[in-house]
Amino acid sequence: MNLAPRWLRASFWLALLTMLIAISKPPVAPLLLRAMVVIALTAAAVAGLTGALRDVEPVSGSGRRADPVEPNAVPRELAMMTEELRQIGRRGDIPPGVIRNLRNSLQHRLWYRHGLAVTSTAHSDAIRALLSPNGWLVAA
């Protein structure tokens, strides 16, 4: 079994082919030999870096992207809630659609961030500890 990586084997065969062309066509030999030296130095540098960085563990959380958000989940709901709240003015009752969207968002966050489900009676004390009284009324 050959343990050499594919790119290293390809570099070897390319260098061998370059040497054969340089021997058969002497006028282009200096150019081909310079190209071969550049390829060999590049391959050696990549092999050295690969060997040096093989056992390095990545830092957890550093350079990671945040967990993906469902596409259009939050912006569409926020736009709908904003429009509904604008329509009722300052003194009207909060529309049921706004409360439904708030409840869904709150339940989603409780589940994914804290592992708490509003439908479970065992989690109700932990949820009440996390939320304000008004938040508990919306979530329940």
JSON list of N, CA, C and O in Angstrom, two decimals, residues 1-14 42-51 54:
[
{"chain": "A", "resi": 1, "resn": "MET", "atom": "N", "xyz": [0.85, -1.17, 0.00]},
{"chain": "A", "resi": 1, "resn": "MET", "atom": "CA", "xyz": [0.00, 0.00, 0.00]},
{"chain": "A", "resi": 1, "resn": "MET", "atom": "C", "xyz": [0.90, 1.24, 0.00]},
{"chain": "A", "resi": 1, "resn": "MET", "atom": "O", "xyz": [1.84, 1.35, 0.76]},
{"chain": "A", "resi": 2, "resn": "ASN", "atom": "N", "xyz": [0.57, 2.18, -0.85]},
{"chain": "A", "resi": 2, "resn": "ASN", "atom": "CA", "xyz": [1.35, 3.40, -0.96]},
{"chain": "A", "resi": 2, "resn": "ASN", "atom": "C", "xyz": [0.77, 4.45, -0.01]},
{"chain": "A", "resi": 2, "resn": "ASN", "atom": "O", "xyz": [-0.40, 4.80, -0.11]},
{"chain": "A", "resi": 3, "resn": "LEU", "atom": "N", "xyz": [1.58, 4.97, 0.90]},
{"chain": "A", "resi": 3, "resn": "LEU", "atom": "CA", "xyz": [1.11, 5.93, 1.88]},
{"chain": "A", "resi": 3, "resn": "LEU", "atom": "C", "xyz": [1.30, 7.38, 1.45]},
{"chain": "A", "resi": 3, "resn": "LEU", "atom": "O", "xyz": [0.87, 8.28, 2.15]},
{"chain": "A", "resi": 4, "resn": "ALA", "atom": "N", "xyz": [1.94, 7.61, 0.31]},
{"chain": "A", "resi": 4, "resn": "ALA", "atom": "CA", "xyz": [2.17, 8.97, -0.16]},
{"chain": "A", "resi": 4, "resn": "ALA", "atom": "C", "xyz": [0.86, 9.56, -0.68]},
{"chain": "A", "resi": 4, "resn": "ALA", "atom": "O", "xyz": [0.08, 8.88, -1.34]},
{"chain": "A", "resi": 5, "resn": "PRO", "atom": "N", "xyz": [0.60, 10.84, -0.38]},
{"chain": "A", "resi": 5, "resn": "PRO", "atom": "CA", "xyz": [-0.62, 11.47, -0.89]},
{"chain": "A", "resi": 5, "resn": "PRO", "atom": "C", "xyz": [-0.59, 11.60, -2.41]},
{"chain": "A", "resi": 5, "resn": "PRO", "atom": "O", "xyz": [0.48, 11.58, -3.04]},
{"chain": "A", "resi": 6, "resn": "ARG", "atom": "N", "xyz": [-1.74, 11.74, -2.98]},
{"chain": "A", "resi": 6, "resn": "ARG", "atom": "CA", "xyz": [-1.87, 11.80, -4.43]},
{"chain": "A", "resi": 6, "resn": "ARG", "atom": "C", "xyz": [-1.11, 13.00, -5.01]},
{"chain": "A", "resi": 6, "resn": "ARG", "atom": "O", "xyz": [-0.47, 12.89, -6.04]},
{"chain": "A", "resi": 7, "resn": "TRP", "atom": "N", "xyz": [-1.17, 14.16, -4.32]},
{"chain": "A", "resi": 7, "resn": "TRP", "atom": "CA", "xyz": [-0.50, 15.34, -4.86]},
{"chain": "A", "resi": 7, "resn": "TRP", "atom": "C", "xyz": [1.02, 15.16, -4.87]},
{"chain": "A", "resi": 7, "resn": "TRP", "atom": "O", "xyz": [1.71, 15.67, -5.74]},
{"chain": "A", "resi": 8, "resn": "LEU", "atom": "N", "xyz": [1.55, 14.39, -3.90]},
{"chain": "A", "resi": 8, "resn": "LEU", "atom": "CA", "xyz": [2.99, 14.16, -3.86]},
{"chain": "A", "resi": 8, "resn": "LEU", "atom": "C", "xyz": [3.41, 13.21, -4.98]},
{"chain": "A", "resi": 8, "resn": "LEU", "atom": "O", "xyz": [4.46, 13.41, -5.62]},
{"chain": "A", "resi": 9, "resn": "ARG", "atom": "N", "xyz": [2.60, 12.20, -5.23]},
{"chain": "A", "resi": 9, "resn": "ARG", "atom": "CA", "xyz": [2.90, 11.30, -6.36]},
{"chain": "A", "resi": 9, "resn": "ARG", "atom": "C", "xyz": [2.82, 12.04, -7.68]},
{"chain": "A", "resi": 9, "resn": "ARG", "atom": "O", "xyz": [3.66, 11.84, -8.57]},
{"chain": "A", "resi": 10, "resn": "ALA", "atom": "N", "xyz": [1.81, 12.93, -7.83]},
{"chain": "A", "resi": 10, "resn": "ALA", "atom": "CA", "xyz": [1.69, 13.71, -9.06]},
{"chain": "A", "resi": 10, "resn": "ALA", "atom": "C", "xyz": [2.89, 14.64, -9.24]},
{"chain": "A", "resi": 10, "resn": "ALA", "atom": "O", "xyz": [3.40, 14.80, -10.35]},
{"chain": "A", "resi": 11, "resn": "SER", "atom": "N", "xyz": [3.36, 15.23, -8.15]},
{"chain": "A", "resi": 11, "resn": "SER", "atom": "CA", "xyz": [4.54, 16.10, -8.22]},
{"chain": "A", "resi": 11, "resn": "SER", "atom": "C", "xyz": [5.77, 15.31, -8.65]},
{"chain": "A", "resi": 11, "resn": "SER", "atom": "O", "xyz": [6.60, 15.79, -9.44]},
{"chain": "A", "resi": 12, "resn": "PHE", "atom": "N", "xyz": [5.91, 14.08, -8.13]},
{"chain": "A", "resi": 12, "resn": "PHE", "atom": "CA", "xyz": [7.04, 13.24, -8.52]},
{"chain": "A", "resi": 12, "resn": "PHE", "atom": "C", "xyz": [7.00, 12.94, -10.02]},
{"chain": "A", "resi": 12, "resn": "PHE", "atom": "O", "xyz": [8.01, 13.08, -10.71]},
{"chain": "A", "resi": 13, "resn": "TRP", "atom": "N", "xyz": [5.84, 12.54, -10.52]},
{"chain": "A", "resi": 13, "resn": "TRP", "atom": "CA", "xyz": [5.74, 12.19, -11.94]},
{"chain": "A", "resi": 13, "resn": "TRP", "atom": "C", "xyz": [5.93, 13.43, -12.82]},
{"chain": "A", "resi": 13, "resn": "TRP", "atom": "O", "xyz": [6.52, 13.34, -13.90]},
{"chain": "A", "resi": 14, "resn": "LEU", "atom": "N", "xyz": [5.46, 14.58, -12.36]},
{"chain": "A", "resi": 14, "resn": "LEU", "atom": "CA", "xyz": [5.67, 15.81, -13.12]},
{"chain": "A", "resi": 14, "resn": "LEU", "atom": "C", "xyz": [7.15, 16.17, -13.15]},
{"chain": "A", "resi": 14, "resn": "LEU", "atom": "O", "xyz": [7.68, 16.58, -14.20]},
{"chain": "A", "resi": 42, "resn": "THR", "atom": "N", "xyz": [7.83, 24.02, -3.47]},
{"chain": "A", "resi": 42, "resn": "THR", "atom": "CA", "xyz": [6.44, 24.15, -3.06]},
{"chain": "A", "resi": 42, "resn": "THR", "atom": "C", "xyz": [5.94, 22.85, -2.43]},
{"chain": "A", "resi": 42, "resn": "THR", "atom": "O", "xyz": [5.27, 22.86, -1.39]},
{"chain": "A", "resi": 43, "resn": "ALA", "atom": "N", "xyz": [6.25, 21.72, -3.05]},
{"chain": "A", "resi": 43, "resn": "ALA", "atom": "CA", "xyz": [5.83, 20.43, -2.51]},
{"chain": "A", "resi": 43, "resn": "ALA", "atom": "C", "xyz": [6.47, 20.18, -1.15]},
{"chain": "A", "resi": 43, "resn": "ALA", "atom": "O", "xyz": [5.82, 19.67, -0.23]},
{"chain": "A", "resi": 44, "resn": "ALA", "atom": "N", "xyz": [7.74, 20.55, -1.00]},
{"chain": "A", "resi": 44, "resn": "ALA", "atom": "CA", "xyz": [8.41, 20.36, 0.28]},
{"chain": "A", "resi": 44, "resn": "ALA", "atom": "C", "xyz": [7.79, 21.25, 1.36]},
{"chain": "A", "resi": 44, "resn": "ALA", "atom": "O", "xyz": [7.61, 20.83, 2.51]},
{"chain": "A", "resi": 45, "resn": "ALA", "atom": "N", "xyz": [7.45, 22.49, 1.00]},
{"chain": "A", "resi": 45, "resn": "ALA", "atom": "CA", "xyz": [6.83, 23.39, 1.96]},
{"chain": "A", "resi": 45, "resn": "ALA", "atom": "C", "xyz": [5.45, 22.89, 2.39]},
{"chain": "A", "resi": 45, "resn": "ALA", "atom": "O", "xyz": [5.12, 22.90, 3.58]},
{"chain": "A", "resi": 46, "resn": "VAL", "atom": "N", "xyz": [4.67, 22.41, 1.44]},
{"chain": "A", "resi": 46, "resn": "VAL", "atom": "CA", "xyz": [3.34, 21.88, 1.77]},
{"chain": "A", "resi": 46, "resn": "VAL", "atom": "C", "xyz": [3.47, 20.63, 2.62]},
{"chain": "A", "resi": 46, "resn": "VAL", "atom": "O", "xyz": [2.74, 20.45, 3.61]},
{"chain": "A", "resi": 47, "resn": "ALA", "atom": "N", "xyz": [4.41, 19.75, 2.29]},
{"chain": "A", "resi": 47, "resn": "ALA", "atom": "CA", "xyz": [4.60, 18.54, 3.08]},
{"chain": "A", "resi": 47, "resn": "ALA", "atom": "C", "xyz": [5.08, 18.88, 4.49]},
{"chain": "A", "resi": 47, "resn": "ALA", "atom": "O", "xyz": [4.62, 18.27, 5.47]},
{"chain": "A", "resi": 48, "resn": "GLY", "atom": "N", "xyz": [5.96, 19.86, 4.62]},
{"chain": "A", "resi": 48, "resn": "GLY", "atom": "CA", "xyz": [6.43, 20.26, 5.94]},
{"chain": "A", "resi": 48, "resn": "GLY", "atom": "C", "xyz": [5.32, 20.88, 6.79]},
{"chain": "A", "resi": 48, "resn": "GLY", "atom": "O", "xyz": [5.19, 20.56, 7.97]},
{"chain": "A", "resi": 49, "resn": "LEU", "atom": "N", "xyz": [4.52, 21.75, 6.19]},
{"chain": "A", "resi": 49, "resn": "LEU", "atom": "CA", "xyz": [3.40, 22.34, 6.93]},
{"chain": "A", "resi": 49, "resn": "LEU", "atom": "C", "xyz": [2.35, 21.31, 7.30]},
{"chain": "A", "resi": 49, "resn": "LEU", "atom": "O", "xyz": [1.80, 21.33, 8.40]},
{"chain": "A", "resi": 50, "resn": "THR", "atom": "N", "xyz": [2.10, 20.38, 6.40]},
{"chain": "A", "resi": 50, "resn": "THR", "atom": "CA", "xyz": [1.13, 19.32, 6.69]},
{"chain": "A", "resi": 50, "resn": "THR", "atom": "C", "xyz": [1.61, 18.48, 7.86]},
{"chain": "A", "resi": 50, "resn": "THR", "atom": "O", "xyz": [0.84, 18.14, 8.76]},
{"chain": "A", "resi": 51, "resn": "GLY", "atom": "N", "xyz": [2.87, 18.15, 7.87]},
{"chain": "A", "resi": 51, "resn": "GLY", "atom": "CA", "xyz": [3.42, 17.36, 8.97]},
{"chain": "A", "resi": 51, "resn": "GLY", "atom": "C", "xyz": [3.43, 18.12, 10.28]},
{"chain": "A", "resi": 51, "resn": "GLY", "atom": "O", "xyz": [3.15, 17.56, 11.34]},
{"chain": "A", "resi": 54, "resn": "ARG", "atom": "N", "xyz": [-0.31, 18.56, 11.60]},
{"chain": "A", "resi": 54, "resn": "ARG", "atom": "CA", "xyz": [-1.14, 17.36, 11.64]},
{"chain": "A", "resi": 54, "resn": "ARG", "atom": "C", "xyz": [-1.81, 17.14, 13.00]},
{"chain": "A", "resi": 54, "resn": "ARG", "atom": "O", "xyz": [-2.97, 16.78, 13.08]}
]
